[in-house]
Structures are given as C-alpha cells and as structure tokens.
Amino acid sequence: MEIATATARPTTQYAKGFESLEDEVRIESLPVEGELPPWLAGSLLRTGPAKFEVGERSMRHWFDGLAMLHRFSFSGGEVSYANRFLESKAYRAARETGEITYSEFATDPCRSLFKRAMTLFMPKLTDNANVNVLKLGERYVAMTETPIAIEFDPETLAAAGVAWEVPGELTTAHPHLDRASGGSLNFAAKLGPRNTYRFFLTAPEGTEADVLASAPVKEPAYMHSFGLTERWIVLAEFPFVVNPLRMATSGRPYIENYRWKPELGTRFTLFDRSTGAAHGPFETEAVFGFHHVNAFEDEDGRVVADICTFPDASIVEDLYLDRLREGKPIDKPELRRFTIDPSTGSVENELLVEEGLDLPRINYGRCHERPYRYVWGAGTDGTSYFDRIVAADLETRTTRVWSEPGSFPGEPVFVAAPGAEEENEGVLLSVVLDAAAGTSFLLVLDAATLEERARARVPHHIPFSFHGQFAGA
Ligand SMILES: [Fe+2]
C-alpha cells in the first residue's frame, strides 16, 4: 500500500494548474477581449483531470486525476462555458465512499495482496475518462486507456453510459477516423497468458468491435497513440514494456510495471489496412513518445510517420504531481520524422524543428493520412512546463511561437475557417492558465500567424488537461 499525503512543499508559479477544481458552473456569456471570428460556431469539448484528492488520500500522478468535462460554445461572436465532473463509476465511488476504489494510472486503491490475487486479470478497471473526447457519428465520448469509454451529452455534460466494446484490456484515447466508413479505428492490447495487439473498427452508430489486424506480442509496449496512412496502420513500439503476468501480482500501480529496455530499440510494424497483414518490425534507435502527429506515404511508397518523442521514458516520472508542483521541468519533446521503407526495412529518423512541442494538432479533416505542412502544439524548451504555443511549418522547417510571461497554454485545437483554401487558414483554441491571476482563459489565435484574435476569461482555474475536440454547430 502506498500513500501519498499532502505535505507542505515548495510550489512553482504554475502549480495552480495541478490543483483540484471543485466548482461546476454554467455561464451564458464569458467576458471576451478582442473579437471572436464571426464564423466560429460550435463547441470545444475537453476532458482532463480535475480532482486529485479523495478523502485522506491524494492521487500521485497527473494522469490519475478524476475527469472533468469542459465546454466552450461559440455563437455570434459570444462564448458560453460549462464544466462538470464526468459521472464515471470511479467518480461516483470516490464521492460516495470517500476512497479511491479503482486503479488509476499510477495510484491504486489500498487493498491486500490476497485481494490483488483474486482480481488477477479481472482488475477493477477505471472508467475515469480524462484523456480525450471523440465525436463518433452523433455520439460524444470521453476516453481513457482502459476499454471503458463514456458517452456524454454535449450540452449538459451528463454521462450517458458505456459507449462501445473494446477487444482487450488496454486501448488508446487517440483513435483515428476511418474515412471510408466514418467509423473509429483504434488499438487494443489483449492481455493474458498470451498477449495480442489488435486494431479494430467501430461503426459510427455501432458498439461492436470489428478486428481488422492483430499480432502476438510477448511484452506489450506502452501505447498512447498510433499512425495511419491511406494504406497502412503504423504501430510504433517504444521500448517501454510490461510483462502482464508479473503485473497481475506485482502490487505496483499500473504504469510502474513498465520497464525501459532501450536494447529493444523502437520497432515499427506496418499493418495493411485491406488485408490485416503485418510487415516488420522495422527497428531504429530507442525513443519514447505519447503522440503520433500524422503519417502518410511518399511517392516511393515509403511510410512517413511524424511523432513527438523523448530520449527515454523518464517523462512518465516527470509527470508525478509532487514533481510538477515543485516546478521540476519536463523534458523537451522532439518532433521527429521516421521514414520507413517497407521494401528494405530501413528506418530514417530526423529532427524536424528545433522548438520542442507536444500535444500536437494538425488540420485533421484535410490532412490526416496525407502529406501535410503544419503542426501546432504546446511547447517547452525543457526548463519549465509548457509555456508557449508553437506552429511548425514542415516545408520550411521553421516555427512561430506565441508566449506571454506567466501564461501556460494547453493543447491548441485547430479549427478550419469555412471555405478555407490554405491548410493553416483558421484559428487555434487553447485553454491557458494565467498563473498570476490564478484563473484560466480560452485563447483564440490566428493559426497562420499566431496573432491573438480574442481571449475569454473563466472565473476559476482549469486544471491542465490533455485533449479535446471542436464540434462544429
Ligand atoms: Fe494523448
């Protein structure tokens, strides 16, 4: 049993972003400075950790916090805001019992070894969907890395049950759109005495998983996202791996069962989307990463996969709450391009731009699976937390930066302007912590120039979150 207790520690300027938010509000019109684009109509829906203490105990890791949904709705140059805890089983149990009762990323409930043994391969999987939001068909869904995604009402933010089936014990909160069917294509890991990676399709209105491709694996790698081209599913196995049999009896929280084994290298496997056949693995040097940015095939049939990477998996340790609150910097992420030649098995690896960025976004509707030019992300130089927004032009290999002293932005979500001709014609929406004020605001930037268009201030802080989606009206 491990207990993290709240003790007095020195805190950093942006520590507020890792504090719990209890307030749930609905505000019809936020005060706006500047001018929102008149064409901006729809909702930015985000999920993220917002409650880090339950009873006497504290969550240990940023990824553990109980999920809260946030909605910014735009109409006629105005913006409304609402937030609400996601009414997951994990959240309800925490509220009702005052205890952490589900296993989170790096925080376990207190329980005996005997009880752990009893739950071998039948763990009480959390449904604390604090990582990403997806709109599939007409459904809005909050997701995490367990197979329990939760549908919710985009207006009231009330939870509406489990969204779909996942053929495994682990999945990602970064599914891709399958252009042909309009469905969602995602990864699953089936764990047990034998382990299998799987890729599966969920129809826009469906709940059943249609497995398209699979491959056996002895020690599954931690998988946060994957790449997709028109022909291939791109699986990148970073050498941060787990022995599932040992995990079941280790007594350690989930992520602390993974081991960094750089001798394995980074292994790319390409799955043919039409046949499911696996090609590879194709090996290159060891790196770690959470986020694939985009992937496509070049004229020579090579597969280009752009990924935000780190030299190793120590970023996972950087994201424990006590370290973040003390101001220990996070590693600088590197935007790297891996070019895989399926005919020779060679993998080239190059750094695309000097600026460090993660939580990457692209003009997804237009460019996903295809050659593209622009990436936007939250940036850091490795001496602090994310303190800038970076726009990278992959053609000129140049970057633009937005930053402001004391401001700490999250993921910049790209929204294309109606009838846009250029790939980067539109705006970025980012929730920013104003550290001095102790509150957050929604920042609207011109995506091409990073000039500010508007900001809308929220009356409270919004704990730093991971991902969201814009759903047009
Ligand atoms: Fe993510």
Coordinates of C-alpha atoms and ligand atoms in Angstrom, one line a residue:
M1 CA 0.0 0.0 0.0
E2 CA 1.4 3.3 -0.9
I3 CA 0.0 6.5 0.4
A4 CA 0.7 10.0 -1.0
T5 CA -0.1 12.5 1.7
A6 CA -0.4 16.2 1.1
T7 CA 2.6 17.8 2.7
A8 CA 3.9 21.3 2.6
R9 CA 6.3 21.5 -0.3
P10 CA 7.6 24.5 -2.3
T11 CA 5.4 25.2 -5.2
T12 CA 6.0 26.6 -8.6
Q13 CA 4.4 29.5 -10.4
Y14 CA 2.1 27.2 -12.4
A15 CA 1.3 24.8 -9.6
K16 CA -2.3 26.0 -9.7
G17 CA -2.7 24.0 -12.9
F18 CA -2.3 20.9 -10.9
E19 CA -4.7 21.8 -8.1
S20 CA -8.2 20.3 -7.9
L21 CA -11.2 22.3 -9.2
E22 CA -14.4 21.6 -7.4
D23 CA -16.7 24.3 -8.9
E24 CA -19.2 23.2 -11.5
V25 CA -20.7 26.2 -13.4
R26 CA -22.7 27.2 -16.4
I27 CA -22.0 30.7 -17.7
E28 CA -24.1 32.0 -20.6
S29 CA -21.6 34.6 -21.8
L30 CA -17.9 34.9 -20.8
P31 CA -16.3 38.3 -21.0
V32 CA -14.3 38.5 -24.2
E33 CA -11.3 40.7 -25.0
G34 CA -10.7 41.1 -28.7
E35 CA -13.1 39.7 -31.3
L36 CA -14.1 36.1 -31.9
P37 CA -14.3 35.2 -35.6
P38 CA -17.9 35.6 -36.6
W39 CA -17.8 32.3 -38.4
L40 CA -16.7 30.4 -35.3
A41 CA -19.8 28.3 -34.3
G42 CA -19.8 25.1 -32.3
S43 CA -18.3 23.7 -29.2
L44 CA -14.8 22.9 -27.9
L45 CA -15.3 19.9 -25.7
R46 CA -12.4 18.9 -23.4
T47 CA -11.7 16.4 -20.7
G48 CA -9.0 16.4 -18.1
P49 CA -8.0 15.5 -14.6
A50 CA -9.6 17.9 -12.1
K51 CA -9.8 16.2 -8.7
F52 CA -6.6 15.0 -7.2
E53 CA -7.7 14.2 -3.6
V54 CA -10.2 11.7 -2.4
G55 CA -10.8 11.5 1.4
E56 CA -7.5 11.5 3.1
R57 CA -5.6 10.3 0.0
S58 CA -4.0 12.1 -2.9
M59 CA -3.6 10.9 -6.5
R60 CA 0.1 10.5 -7.3
H61 CA 0.2 11.3 -11.0
W62 CA -1.2 13.9 -13.3
F63 CA -2.9 11.2 -15.3
D64 CA -4.7 9.9 -12.2
G65 CA -7.0 12.9 -11.5
L66 CA -10.8 12.4 -11.7
A67 CA -12.1 13.6 -15.0
M68 CA -14.0 16.8 -15.6
L69 CA -15.6 17.8 -18.9
H70 CA -15.4 21.4 -20.1
R71 CA -17.4 23.0 -22.9
F72 CA -16.8 26.3 -24.6
S73 CA -19.7 27.0 -27.0
F74 CA -19.3 29.7 -29.7
S75 CA -22.2 31.5 -31.4
G76 CA -22.5 35.0 -33.0
G77 CA -19.2 36.3 -31.6
E78 CA -20.1 35.1 -28.0
V79 CA -18.8 32.2 -25.9
S80 CA -20.5 30.3 -23.1
Y81 CA -18.8 27.9 -20.7
A82 CA -19.8 24.9 -18.6
N83 CA -17.9 22.3 -16.7
R84 CA -19.0 19.2 -14.9
F85 CA -17.3 16.1 -13.4
L86 CA -17.7 13.1 -15.6
E87 CA -20.0 10.8 -13.7
S88 CA -18.0 7.7 -14.1
K89 CA -18.1 4.7 -11.7
A90 CA -14.7 5.8 -10.4
Y91 CA -16.0 9.3 -9.7
R92 CA -19.3 8.1 -8.0
A93 CA -17.4 5.6 -5.9
A94 CA -15.0 8.3 -4.8
R95 CA -17.8 10.6 -3.9
E96 CA -19.9 8.0 -2.1
T97 CA -17.2 6.2 -0.2
G98 CA -14.6 8.9 0.2
E99 CA -12.0 6.5 -1.0
I100 CA -10.1 5.7 -4.2
T101 CA -11.7 2.4 -5.3
Y102 CA -10.5 2.0 -8.8
S103 CA -6.9 1.5 -10.0
E104 CA -5.7 4.6 -11.9
F105 CA -2.6 5.1 -14.0
A106 CA -0.2 5.4 -11.0
T107 CA -2.5 5.3 -8.0
D108 CA -4.1 2.1 -6.6
P109 CA -6.8 1.6 -4.0
C110 CA -5.5 0.3 -0.7
R111 CA -6.0 -3.5 -0.9
S112 CA -4.4 -6.6 0.3
L113 CA -2.2 -8.9 -1.7
F114 CA -4.9 -11.5 -1.3
K115 CA -7.5 -9.3 -2.9
R116 CA -5.0 -8.5 -5.7
A117 CA -4.5 -12.2 -6.4
M118 CA -8.3 -12.6 -6.5
T119 CA -8.5 -9.9 -9.2
L120 CA -5.9 -11.5 -11.4
F121 CA -6.8 -10.4 -15.0
M122 CA -10.1 -9.2 -13.6
P123 CA -8.9 -5.9 -12.3
K124 CA -11.4 -3.2 -11.4
L125 CA -10.7 -1.2 -14.5
T126 CA -11.2 2.5 -14.1
D127 CA -13.7 4.4 -16.3
N128 CA -12.1 7.7 -15.4
A129 CA -12.1 9.0 -19.0
N130 CA -9.8 12.0 -18.6
V131 CA -7.7 11.8 -21.7
N132 CA -9.6 12.7 -24.8
V133 CA -13.0 13.4 -26.4
L134 CA -14.3 11.9 -29.6
K135 CA -17.3 12.6 -31.7
L136 CA -18.3 9.4 -33.5
G137 CA -21.4 9.7 -35.6
E138 CA -23.8 11.7 -33.4
R139 CA -22.2 10.4 -30.2
Y140 CA -19.8 12.4 -27.9
V141 CA -17.5 10.1 -26.0
A142 CA -14.9 10.6 -23.3
M143 CA -12.0 8.2 -23.4
T144 CA -9.0 6.9 -21.4
E145 CA -6.7 3.9 -21.9
T146 CA -8.9 1.3 -20.3
P147 CA -11.6 -0.2 -22.5
I148 CA -14.4 1.8 -20.9
A149 CA -15.3 4.9 -22.9
I150 CA -18.2 7.0 -21.6
E151 CA -20.8 8.7 -23.8
F152 CA -22.0 12.1 -22.6
D153 CA -24.5 14.8 -23.5
P154 CA -22.6 17.7 -25.2
E155 CA -25.0 20.2 -23.8
T156 CA -25.5 19.2 -20.2
L157 CA -22.2 17.2 -20.0
A158 CA -24.1 14.4 -18.2
A159 CA -22.7 10.9 -18.6
A160 CA -24.8 8.6 -20.7
G161 CA -23.3 5.1 -20.3
V162 CA -20.6 3.0 -21.8
A163 CA -20.0 3.8 -25.5
W164 CA -18.7 0.7 -27.1
E165 CA -16.8 -2.6 -26.8
V166 CA -13.0 -2.9 -26.9
P167 CA -11.4 -6.2 -27.7
G168 CA -8.8 -6.1 -25.0
E169 CA -7.8 -4.8 -21.6
L170 CA -6.0 -1.6 -22.8
T171 CA -6.7 0.8 -25.6
T172 CA -5.7 4.3 -26.6
A173 CA -7.6 7.6 -26.3
H174 CA -6.4 8.5 -29.8
P175 CA -8.5 6.6 -32.3
H176 CA -8.3 7.6 -35.9
L177 CA -11.2 8.4 -38.3
D178 CA -11.7 5.7 -40.9
R179 CA -12.5 7.9 -43.9
A180 CA -14.3 5.1 -45.8
S181 CA -16.8 4.2 -43.1
G182 CA -16.8 7.3 -40.9
G183 CA -16.0 4.9 -38.1
S184 CA -13.3 4.9 -35.5
L185 CA -10.1 2.9 -35.8
N186 CA -8.3 2.1 -32.6
F187 CA -5.7 -0.1 -30.9
A188 CA -6.3 -2.6 -28.2
A189 CA -4.0 -4.9 -26.2
K190 CA -5.4 -8.2 -25.2
L191 CA -3.5 -9.4 -22.1
G192 CA -3.3 -12.8 -20.5
P193 CA -1.1 -15.8 -20.7
R194 CA -0.8 -14.8 -24.4
N195 CA -0.8 -11.2 -25.4
T196 CA -2.0 -9.7 -28.7
Y197 CA -2.0 -6.3 -30.3
R198 CA -5.2 -5.6 -32.1
F199 CA -6.6 -2.9 -34.3
F200 CA -10.4 -2.6 -34.5
L201 CA -13.1 -0.6 -36.2
T202 CA -16.2 0.8 -34.5
A203 CA -19.0 1.9 -36.9
P204 CA -20.3 5.4 -36.4
E205 CA -23.5 4.2 -34.7
G206 CA -22.2 0.8 -33.6
T207 CA -20.9 -0.6 -30.4
E208 CA -19.2 -3.8 -31.6
A209 CA -15.5 -4.1 -32.4
D210 CA -14.6 -5.4 -35.8
V211 CA -10.9 -6.6 -35.5
L212 CA -9.0 -5.7 -38.7
A213 CA -5.5 -6.8 -37.8
S214 CA -3.6 -8.4 -34.9
A215 CA -0.2 -9.6 -33.9
P216 CA 1.1 -11.6 -31.0
V217 CA 3.5 -9.9 -28.5
K218 CA 5.4 -11.2 -25.5
E219 CA 6.0 -7.9 -23.7
P220 CA 3.5 -5.3 -24.8
A221 CA 4.8 -1.7 -25.1
Y222 CA 3.0 1.2 -23.6
M223 CA 0.9 2.5 -26.4
H224 CA -0.7 6.0 -26.3
S225 CA -1.4 6.5 -30.0
F226 CA -0.6 5.1 -33.4
G227 CA -0.3 6.4 -37.0
L228 CA -2.5 5.8 -40.0
T229 CA -1.8 6.3 -43.8
E230 CA -4.2 5.5 -46.6
R231 CA -2.7 2.0 -46.9
W232 CA -1.1 1.3 -43.5
I233 CA -1.7 1.3 -39.8
V234 CA 1.6 2.4 -38.2
L235 CA 2.4 0.8 -34.9
A236 CA 5.5 2.2 -33.1
E237 CA 6.6 0.1 -30.2
F238 CA 8.8 2.2 -27.9
P239 CA 10.9 0.0 -25.6
F240 CA 8.8 0.8 -22.5
V241 CA 7.3 -2.6 -22.0
V242 CA 5.4 -4.7 -19.5
N243 CA 5.2 -8.4 -18.5
P244 CA 1.4 -8.8 -18.0
L245 CA 1.8 -11.9 -15.8
R246 CA 4.1 -10.1 -13.4
M247 CA 1.8 -7.0 -13.5
A248 CA -1.1 -9.0 -12.1
T249 CA 0.8 -9.9 -8.9
S250 CA 3.4 -7.1 -8.6
G251 CA 1.5 -5.0 -6.1
R252 CA 2.5 -1.9 -8.1
P253 CA 0.2 0.6 -9.7
Y254 CA -0.3 0.1 -13.5
I255 CA 2.4 2.2 -15.1
E256 CA 5.1 1.3 -12.5
N257 CA 5.1 -2.2 -14.0
Y258 CA 6.6 -1.0 -17.3
R259 CA 10.3 -1.2 -17.8
W260 CA 12.6 0.9 -20.1
K261 CA 14.6 -1.6 -22.3
P262 CA 16.5 0.6 -24.8
E263 CA 18.2 -2.5 -26.1
L264 CA 14.9 -3.4 -27.9
G265 CA 15.1 -0.2 -29.9
T266 CA 12.0 1.4 -31.4
R267 CA 10.1 -1.1 -33.6
F268 CA 7.7 -0.1 -36.4
T269 CA 5.2 -2.6 -37.6
L270 CA 3.0 -1.8 -40.7
F271 CA -0.4 -3.4 -40.9
D272 CA -2.0 -3.5 -44.3
R273 CA -5.4 -1.9 -43.8
S274 CA -7.1 -4.0 -46.5
T275 CA -5.7 -7.5 -45.5
G276 CA -4.5 -7.1 -41.9
A277 CA -1.1 -8.5 -42.9
A278 CA 1.8 -7.3 -40.7
H279 CA 5.1 -6.1 -42.2
G280 CA 8.1 -5.7 -39.9
P281 CA 9.1 -5.0 -37.3
F282 CA 11.5 -2.4 -38.6
E283 CA 13.9 -1.3 -36.0
T284 CA 15.5 2.0 -35.2
E285 CA 17.1 3.7 -32.1
A286 CA 15.2 3.7 -28.8
V287 CA 13.0 6.7 -28.2
F288 CA 9.7 7.2 -26.2
G289 CA 6.6 9.1 -27.2
F290 CA 3.0 9.6 -26.5
H291 CA 1.8 11.2 -29.7
H292 CA 1.9 10.4 -33.3
V293 CA 1.3 13.6 -35.2
N294 CA 0.5 12.3 -38.7
A295 CA 1.6 9.7 -41.2
F296 CA 1.5 9.3 -45.0
E297 CA 3.1 7.5 -47.9
D298 CA 5.6 9.3 -50.1
E299 CA 6.0 8.9 -53.9
D300 CA 8.4 6.0 -53.4
G301 CA 5.9 4.0 -51.2
R302 CA 7.9 4.8 -48.1
V303 CA 5.9 5.5 -44.9
V304 CA 6.5 8.8 -43.2
A305 CA 5.5 8.9 -39.5
D306 CA 5.9 12.1 -37.5
I307 CA 6.0 11.6 -33.7
C308 CA 6.6 13.8 -30.7
T309 CA 9.4 11.9 -28.9
F310 CA 11.6 11.9 -25.8
P311 CA 15.1 10.3 -25.5
D312 CA 13.6 7.8 -22.9
A313 CA 10.5 7.2 -20.8
S314 CA 11.5 9.4 -17.9
I315 CA 8.8 11.9 -18.9
V316 CA 6.4 9.5 -17.3
E317 CA 8.2 10.1 -14.0
D318 CA 8.3 13.8 -14.6
L319 CA 4.5 13.9 -14.6
Y320 CA 4.1 12.8 -11.0
L321 CA 2.2 15.5 -9.2
D322 CA 4.7 16.3 -6.5
R323 CA 7.4 16.9 -9.1
L324 CA 5.2 19.0 -11.3
R325 CA 4.0 21.1 -8.3
E326 CA 7.6 21.7 -7.2
G327 CA 8.5 23.0 -10.6
K328 CA 10.7 20.2 -11.8
P329 CA 10.9 20.9 -15.6
I330 CA 9.5 18.4 -18.1
D331 CA 11.8 17.0 -20.8
K332 CA 11.8 18.8 -24.1
P333 CA 9.8 16.9 -26.7
E334 CA 11.3 16.5 -30.1
L335 CA 9.2 16.4 -33.3
R336 CA 10.8 13.7 -35.3
R337 CA 10.2 12.2 -38.7
F338 CA 10.6 8.4 -39.1
T339 CA 10.7 7.3 -42.8
I340 CA 10.2 3.6 -43.1
D341 CA 10.9 1.7 -46.3
P342 CA 8.8 -1.5 -46.3
S343 CA 10.8 -2.9 -49.2
T344 CA 14.2 -2.7 -47.5
G345 CA 13.3 -2.4 -43.8
S346 CA 15.3 0.8 -43.4
V347 CA 14.1 3.4 -40.9
E348 CA 15.4 7.0 -41.2
N349 CA 15.0 9.3 -38.2
E350 CA 15.4 13.1 -38.3
L351 CA 14.5 16.0 -36.1
L352 CA 12.1 18.3 -37.9
V353 CA 12.3 21.5 -36.0
E354 CA 14.4 22.8 -33.0
E355 CA 11.4 24.0 -30.9
G356 CA 10.1 21.4 -28.5
L357 CA 6.4 20.7 -28.8
D358 CA 3.9 18.0 -27.8
L359 CA 0.1 17.7 -27.6
P360 CA 0.2 18.1 -31.4
R361 CA -2.7 19.1 -33.6
I362 CA -3.0 19.2 -37.4
N363 CA -5.7 20.2 -39.9
Y364 CA -7.0 16.7 -39.3
G365 CA -10.1 16.7 -41.6
R366 CA -8.0 17.8 -44.5
C367 CA -4.6 16.2 -43.9
H368 CA -4.8 13.1 -41.8
E369 CA -3.2 10.1 -43.7
R370 CA -1.9 12.5 -46.3
P371 CA 1.2 14.7 -46.9
Y372 CA 0.8 17.9 -44.9
R373 CA 2.7 21.0 -43.9
Y374 CA 1.6 22.4 -40.5
V375 CA 1.7 21.2 -36.9
W376 CA 0.6 23.1 -33.8
G377 CA 1.5 22.1 -30.3
A378 CA 2.1 23.2 -26.7
G379 CA 5.8 24.0 -26.4
T380 CA 8.6 23.9 -23.8
D381 CA 12.4 24.2 -24.0
G382 CA 12.9 21.8 -21.2
T383 CA 13.5 24.3 -18.5
S384 CA 9.8 24.7 -17.3
Y385 CA 6.4 23.3 -18.1
F386 CA 4.5 24.0 -21.4
D387 CA 4.8 27.8 -21.6
R388 CA 4.2 28.5 -25.3
I389 CA 2.2 27.6 -28.4
V390 CA 4.3 26.5 -31.3
A391 CA 3.3 26.5 -35.0
A392 CA 5.7 24.4 -37.1
D393 CA 6.0 24.6 -40.9
L394 CA 7.4 21.3 -42.0
E395 CA 8.1 22.5 -45.5
T396 CA 10.4 25.4 -44.5
R397 CA 11.3 23.7 -41.2
T398 CA 10.6 27.0 -39.4
T399 CA 8.5 27.8 -36.3
R400 CA 6.4 30.6 -34.9
V401 CA 5.8 30.9 -31.2
W402 CA 3.1 32.6 -29.0
S403 CA 4.0 33.1 -25.4
E404 CA 3.3 35.6 -22.6
P405 CA 5.0 35.8 -19.2
G406 CA 3.1 33.8 -16.6
S407 CA 0.9 32.1 -19.1
F408 CA 0.8 28.3 -19.5
P409 CA -1.2 27.0 -22.5
G410 CA -2.6 23.6 -23.2
E411 CA -3.2 21.8 -26.5
P412 CA -4.0 24.2 -29.3
V413 CA -7.0 22.8 -31.2
F414 CA -7.1 23.8 -34.9
V415 CA -10.5 24.9 -36.3
A416 CA -10.5 25.5 -40.1
A417 CA -12.2 28.6 -41.4
P418 CA -15.2 27.8 -43.6
G419 CA -14.2 27.6 -47.2
A420 CA -10.5 27.8 -46.3
E421 CA -8.1 27.4 -49.2
E422 CA -4.9 27.2 -47.2
E423 CA -4.1 24.3 -44.8
N424 CA -3.5 26.7 -41.9
E425 CA -6.4 29.1 -42.5
G426 CA -8.4 29.1 -39.3
V427 CA -7.9 29.5 -35.6
L428 CA -6.3 27.7 -32.6
L429 CA -8.3 27.3 -29.4
S430 CA -6.2 26.8 -26.3
V431 CA -7.0 26.9 -22.6
V432 CA -4.3 28.9 -20.9
L433 CA -3.5 29.3 -17.2
D434 CA -2.8 32.8 -16.1
A435 CA -0.6 32.0 -13.2
A436 CA -0.6 35.4 -11.6
A437 CA -4.4 35.7 -11.6
G438 CA -4.9 32.0 -10.6
T439 CA -7.5 31.7 -13.3
S440 CA -7.7 30.4 -16.9
F441 CA -8.8 31.8 -20.2
L442 CA -9.6 30.5 -23.6
L443 CA -7.2 31.9 -26.1
V444 CA -8.1 32.3 -29.8
L445 CA -5.1 32.7 -32.1
D446 CA -4.9 33.0 -35.8
A447 CA -3.4 29.7 -36.8
A448 CA -1.2 31.0 -39.6
T449 CA 0.3 34.0 -37.8
L450 CA -0.2 33.1 -34.1
E451 CA -1.6 36.6 -33.6
E452 CA -4.2 36.9 -30.9
R453 CA -7.8 37.2 -32.0
A454 CA -9.5 37.0 -28.7
R455 CA -9.5 35.7 -25.2
A456 CA -12.4 34.7 -22.9
R457 CA -11.7 34.6 -19.2
V458 CA -13.2 31.9 -16.9
P459 CA -13.8 32.7 -13.3
H460 CA -11.7 29.8 -12.0
H461 CA -8.6 27.9 -12.9
I462 CA -8.9 25.0 -15.2
P463 CA -6.5 22.2 -14.2
F464 CA -4.1 21.4 -17.0
S465 CA -5.8 18.9 -19.3
F466 CA -4.8 16.7 -22.2
H467 CA -7.1 16.7 -25.2
G468 CA -10.4 18.0 -26.7
Q469 CA -12.3 18.3 -29.9
F470 CA -14.1 21.0 -31.7
A471 CA -17.5 20.1 -32.9
G472 CA -19.0 22.5 -35.4
A473 CA -22.6 23.7 -35.0
Ligands
FE1 FE -2.7 12.0 -25.6

